Amino acid sequence: MDYLFETKSGPASVFVSGGSVRVRFGTKSFLFKLENLIKEEISSTNTNSLQSVTMLDGSILNYLKVRNEIFLHWKGETWSGKLTERLYEGGGQTSPEIKSPMPGKVVQISTSVGQEHKPGETLLILEAMKMENAVKAPYACRVEEIRKAQGELVQQDEVLIILHRIEPEKT
């Protein structure tokens, strides 16, 4: 799991994978092997309650997540950060064709021909294996053509919508 935070001293990234945690502050990176640090974990079922981790040296790391903020207290120091919004993963897409990422059924079309969208705005909802997936605009665009109707079944990589990129105005 990868978390992005905005802290007082700048952006930070925390990547949790198996038995290790990597923390990045700007160009600095720290790797912690959990099996070398953690003695036991005391967890709670309530998502907004204080949770603790007892380290091998006897110190206790307390953490609390409230909505989009996390608070950490360890060895007399306290840190806090806010989760930042993730950038839309299709942001690097340049193709005017929006294709189905998987086989499924179009359950909702949230746009119409000629409508303009900002990056990350939902164009349609695709249902696959009883889960709804939002298909979003990868860049500022105007809808040129809608190739599928609500209720239609689609295959993976089938063209759903054709877009026209809107270039930002230069001043």
XYZ file of C-alpha atoms in Angstrom:
171
model
C 0.000 0.000 0.000
C 1.393 3.406 -0.982
C 0.318 6.526 0.930
C 1.067 10.102 -0.102
C 1.069 12.829 2.579
C 1.403 16.587 2.613
C 3.440 17.555 5.692
C 4.643 20.911 7.053
C 8.094 20.235 5.617
C 6.820 19.093 2.204
C 5.394 16.000 0.509
C 6.085 12.536 1.923
C 5.429 9.019 0.683
C 5.004 5.886 2.810
C 5.090 2.539 1.003
C 4.128 -0.562 3.013
C 5.010 -3.915 1.482
C 5.057 -7.194 3.384
C 7.638 -6.904 6.138
C 9.073 -3.503 5.240
C 8.168 0.177 5.168
C 9.840 2.769 2.922
C 9.447 6.455 3.847
C 10.456 9.179 1.377
C 10.851 12.893 2.223
C 11.875 14.732 -0.942
C 15.161 13.099 -2.003
C 15.723 11.256 1.308
C 14.549 7.655 1.612
C 14.413 5.402 4.682
C 13.763 1.643 4.660
C 12.581 -0.147 7.809
C 12.435 -3.945 8.089
C 9.490 -4.635 10.379
C 10.721 -7.997 11.622
C 13.733 -6.192 13.127
C 11.607 -3.526 14.837
C 8.239 -4.850 15.940
C 7.805 -6.984 19.037
C 4.002 -7.074 19.067
C 1.115 -5.111 17.655
C -1.895 -4.054 19.651
C -4.653 -3.227 17.222
C -8.164 -1.908 17.528
C -11.309 -2.578 15.497
C -12.439 1.064 15.533
C -10.862 2.951 12.610
C -10.722 6.274 14.501
C -9.126 4.944 17.701
C -5.555 5.115 18.865
C -3.490 2.096 17.860
C -0.066 1.098 19.166
C 2.940 -0.895 18.052
C 5.499 -2.079 20.615
C 9.028 -2.003 19.187
C 11.841 -4.422 20.098
C 13.631 -1.683 22.085
C 10.506 -1.315 24.280
C 9.402 2.001 22.800
C 5.785 2.385 21.695
C 4.675 3.921 18.416
C 1.145 5.335 18.693
C -0.827 6.224 15.576
C -4.246 7.585 14.859
C -5.952 7.990 11.471
C -8.871 10.415 11.335
C -10.492 10.792 7.907
C -7.614 11.956 5.671
C -5.144 12.788 8.488
C -2.681 10.547 10.308
C -0.953 11.322 13.614
C 2.168 9.461 14.821
C 3.809 9.689 18.264
C 7.113 7.898 18.961
C 9.929 8.545 21.443
C 8.541 11.923 22.503
C 8.051 13.296 18.985
C 4.753 13.770 17.191
C 4.205 13.946 13.425
C 1.065 14.540 11.424
C 0.225 14.491 7.762
C -2.714 14.683 5.416
C -3.346 12.102 2.729
C -3.126 13.820 -0.642
C -5.483 13.136 -3.514
C -4.110 10.596 -5.934
C -3.474 11.732 -9.452
C -5.684 10.020 -11.966
C -3.688 7.051 -13.254
C -4.809 7.565 -16.851
C -3.300 11.048 -16.857
C -0.526 9.997 -19.242
C -2.990 8.729 -21.841
C -2.916 10.591 -25.163
C -5.294 8.472 -27.252
C -8.704 9.963 -28.060
C -10.292 6.516 -27.577
C -11.491 5.489 -24.140
C -11.480 1.693 -24.067
C -13.052 -0.747 -21.648
C -10.436 -1.826 -19.082
C -12.247 -5.177 -18.627
C -15.269 -7.117 -19.842
C -18.460 -5.863 -18.220
C -21.733 -4.013 -18.564
C -22.238 -0.259 -18.987
C -24.534 0.630 -16.067
C -24.418 4.435 -16.259
C -23.319 7.038 -18.780
C -22.501 10.314 -17.038
C -21.822 12.410 -20.131
C -23.251 13.392 -23.494
C -21.845 14.321 -26.901
C -20.377 17.829 -26.772
C -19.993 17.904 -22.980
C -16.627 19.091 -21.640
C -14.784 17.394 -18.764
C -11.828 18.110 -16.513
C -9.220 15.381 -15.873
C -10.538 12.715 -13.496
C -14.248 13.419 -14.025
C -16.382 10.287 -14.427
C -17.531 9.562 -17.978
C -19.312 6.274 -17.346
C -19.683 3.426 -14.850
C -18.780 -0.099 -15.909
C -19.924 -3.090 -13.834
C -17.692 -6.161 -13.766
C -18.056 -9.093 -11.347
C -20.650 -7.168 -9.274
C -18.246 -4.234 -8.774
C -18.726 -0.804 -10.281
C -15.705 0.845 -11.920
C -15.662 4.512 -12.887
C -14.136 5.249 -16.285
C -12.718 8.764 -16.005
C -11.487 11.483 -18.329
C -7.683 11.211 -18.667
C -7.272 14.872 -19.669
C -9.353 18.020 -20.271
C -11.643 16.981 -23.103
C -14.912 17.242 -24.999
C -16.940 14.121 -25.813
C -17.055 13.585 -29.597
C -18.830 10.233 -29.771
C -20.395 7.713 -27.384
C -20.168 4.223 -28.869
C -22.003 2.209 -26.212
C -25.406 2.584 -24.588
C -26.455 2.022 -20.997
C -27.075 -1.704 -20.397
C -24.761 -2.931 -23.197
C -22.192 -5.652 -22.570
C -18.619 -4.815 -23.588
C -15.397 -6.763 -24.007
C -11.961 -5.700 -22.785
C -10.332 -3.015 -24.986
C -13.611 -2.248 -26.770
C -13.939 1.469 -27.594
C -16.529 3.140 -25.349
C -16.102 6.871 -25.999
C -14.145 9.087 -28.413
C -12.741 12.310 -26.923
C -11.302 15.539 -28.266
C -8.478 16.979 -26.144
C -8.996 20.572 -24.995
C -5.681 22.402 -24.935
C -5.231 24.937 -22.132
C -5.426 28.547 -23.264
C -2.073 30.328 -23.370
C -2.036 33.830 -22.002
